């Protein structure tokens, strides 16, 4: 009986972890492409200029999280528009997502890292 409870608990944690990662909007390129097609909005790359210059999604707006460009851009965004954010691995875009949500933005999605965009353009 104890083994069943432990297995059940582990399974539940795995399901919760998967659900949380999906809820954060981090997904595969096909999922991202579908989401952007069905629910268009602004895609914002919050990486540094050097990272941007190495490659970026062609329809993205560049607004560096570290140097304050993103915070300035945020003042001009429509709080009801779909806003999609990405960076190198999902950390900065996660911070940018939280930043916007705390300021009343309703439809903000963290798309994770730039590698998720490979093959979308």
CSV table of C-alpha atoms in Angstrom, one decimal:
chain,number,residue,atom,x,y,z
A,1,UNK,CA,0.0,0.0,0.0
A,2,UNK,CA,2.8,2.4,0.8
A,3,UNK,CA,4.5,1.8,-2.6
A,4,UNK,CA,1.2,2.6,-4.3
A,5,UNK,CA,1.0,5.9,-2.4
A,6,UNK,CA,4.6,6.8,-3.3
A,7,UNK,CA,4.1,6.0,-7.0
A,8,UNK,CA,0.9,8.0,-7.0
A,9,UNK,CA,2.6,11.0,-5.4
A,10,UNK,CA,5.5,10.9,-7.9
A,11,UNK,CA,3.0,10.6,-10.8
A,12,UNK,CA,1.0,13.6,-9.5
A,13,UNK,CA,4.2,15.7,-9.2
A,14,UNK,CA,5.2,14.8,-12.8
A,15,UNK,CA,1.7,15.8,-14.1
A,16,UNK,CA,1.8,19.1,-12.1
A,17,UNK,CA,5.3,19.9,-13.4
A,18,UNK,CA,4.2,19.3,-17.0
A,19,UNK,CA,1.0,21.4,-16.5
A,20,UNK,CA,3.0,24.3,-15.1
A,21,UNK,CA,5.5,24.3,-18.0
A,22,UNK,CA,2.7,24.3,-20.5
A,23,UNK,CA,0.9,27.1,-18.6
A,24,UNK,CA,4.0,29.2,-18.8
A,25,UNK,CA,3.7,29.1,-22.5
A,26,UNK,CA,7.1,27.5,-23.1
A,27,UNK,CA,6.6,25.0,-25.9
A,28,UNK,CA,7.7,23.5,-29.1
A,29,UNK,CA,8.1,25.5,-32.3
A,30,UNK,CA,4.9,24.1,-33.9
A,31,UNK,CA,2.9,25.0,-30.8
A,32,UNK,CA,4.3,28.5,-30.8
A,33,UNK,CA,3.6,29.0,-34.5
A,34,UNK,CA,0.0,27.8,-34.0
A,35,UNK,CA,-0.5,30.1,-31.0
A,36,UNK,CA,0.9,33.1,-32.9
A,37,UNK,CA,-1.3,32.4,-35.9
A,38,UNK,CA,-4.5,31.9,-33.8
A,39,UNK,CA,-3.9,34.7,-31.4
A,40,UNK,CA,-1.7,37.3,-33.0
A,41,UNK,CA,0.1,39.9,-30.9
A,42,UNK,CA,3.5,41.5,-30.3
A,43,UNK,CA,6.5,39.2,-30.0
A,44,UNK,CA,9.3,40.8,-27.9
A,45,UNK,CA,12.8,39.5,-27.7
A,46,UNK,CA,14.3,40.7,-24.4
A,47,UNK,CA,17.9,39.5,-25.0
A,48,UNK,CA,20.9,41.7,-25.4
A,49,UNK,CA,21.8,43.4,-28.7
A,50,UNK,CA,24.7,41.0,-29.2
A,51,UNK,CA,22.3,38.0,-28.7
A,52,UNK,CA,19.8,39.6,-31.0
A,53,UNK,CA,22.4,40.1,-33.7
A,54,UNK,CA,23.3,36.4,-33.6
A,55,UNK,CA,19.8,35.6,-34.7
A,56,UNK,CA,16.2,36.4,-33.9
A,57,UNK,CA,12.6,35.8,-34.9
A,58,UNK,CA,11.9,38.0,-37.9
A,59,UNK,CA,8.7,39.5,-36.5
A,60,UNK,CA,10.1,40.2,-33.1
A,61,UNK,CA,10.6,43.6,-31.5
A,62,UNK,CA,13.9,43.9,-29.7
A,63,UNK,CA,13.8,45.4,-26.2
A,64,UNK,CA,16.8,44.4,-23.9
A,65,UNK,CA,15.7,43.4,-20.4
A,66,UNK,CA,19.0,44.4,-18.8
A,67,UNK,CA,19.4,47.9,-20.1
A,68,UNK,CA,15.9,49.2,-19.5
A,69,UNK,CA,14.7,49.2,-23.1
A,70,UNK,CA,12.0,46.7,-22.2
A,71,UNK,CA,10.6,48.7,-19.3
A,72,UNK,CA,10.4,51.8,-21.6
A,73,UNK,CA,8.6,49.8,-24.3
A,74,UNK,CA,6.2,48.4,-21.7
A,75,UNK,CA,4.9,51.9,-21.1
A,76,UNK,CA,3.7,52.1,-24.8
A,77,UNK,CA,2.1,48.6,-25.0
A,78,UNK,CA,-1.7,48.0,-25.0
A,79,UNK,CA,-2.6,46.1,-21.8
A,80,UNK,CA,-5.2,44.0,-23.6
A,81,UNK,CA,-3.1,43.0,-26.6
A,82,UNK,CA,-1.4,39.5,-26.7
A,83,UNK,CA,2.3,39.9,-25.7
A,84,UNK,CA,4.7,37.1,-26.4
A,85,UNK,CA,8.1,37.2,-24.8
A,86,UNK,CA,11.3,35.2,-25.3
A,87,UNK,CA,15.0,35.4,-24.4
A,88,UNK,CA,17.9,32.9,-24.5
A,89,UNK,CA,16.5,30.3,-22.1
A,90,UNK,CA,13.3,31.6,-20.5
A,91,UNK,CA,14.7,33.4,-17.4
A,92,UNK,CA,14.6,37.0,-18.6
A,93,UNK,CA,11.3,36.5,-20.5
A,94,UNK,CA,9.9,35.0,-17.3
A,95,UNK,CA,10.9,38.1,-15.4
A,96,UNK,CA,9.5,40.3,-18.2
A,97,UNK,CA,6.2,38.3,-18.1
A,98,UNK,CA,5.9,38.9,-14.3
A,99,UNK,CA,6.8,42.6,-14.8
A,100,UNK,CA,3.9,43.1,-17.3
A,101,UNK,CA,1.4,41.0,-15.3
A,102,UNK,CA,2.1,43.1,-12.2
A,103,UNK,CA,1.2,46.2,-14.2
A,104,UNK,CA,-2.2,44.9,-15.3
A,105,UNK,CA,-1.4,43.2,-18.6
A,106,UNK,CA,-3.9,40.5,-19.3
A,107,UNK,CA,-2.5,38.4,-22.1
A,108,UNK,CA,1.2,37.8,-21.6
A,109,UNK,CA,3.0,34.6,-22.6
A,110,UNK,CA,6.5,33.5,-21.8
A,111,UNK,CA,7.7,31.5,-24.9
A,112,UNK,CA,11.0,30.5,-23.3
A,113,UNK,CA,14.2,30.5,-25.3
A,114,UNK,CA,15.0,31.5,-28.8
A,115,UNK,CA,15.7,27.9,-29.7
A,116,UNK,CA,11.9,27.4,-29.6
A,117,UNK,CA,11.7,29.6,-32.7
A,118,UNK,CA,14.0,27.5,-34.9
A,119,UNK,CA,12.0,26.7,-38.0
A,120,UNK,CA,9.2,29.2,-37.5
A,121,UNK,CA,10.5,31.8,-39.9
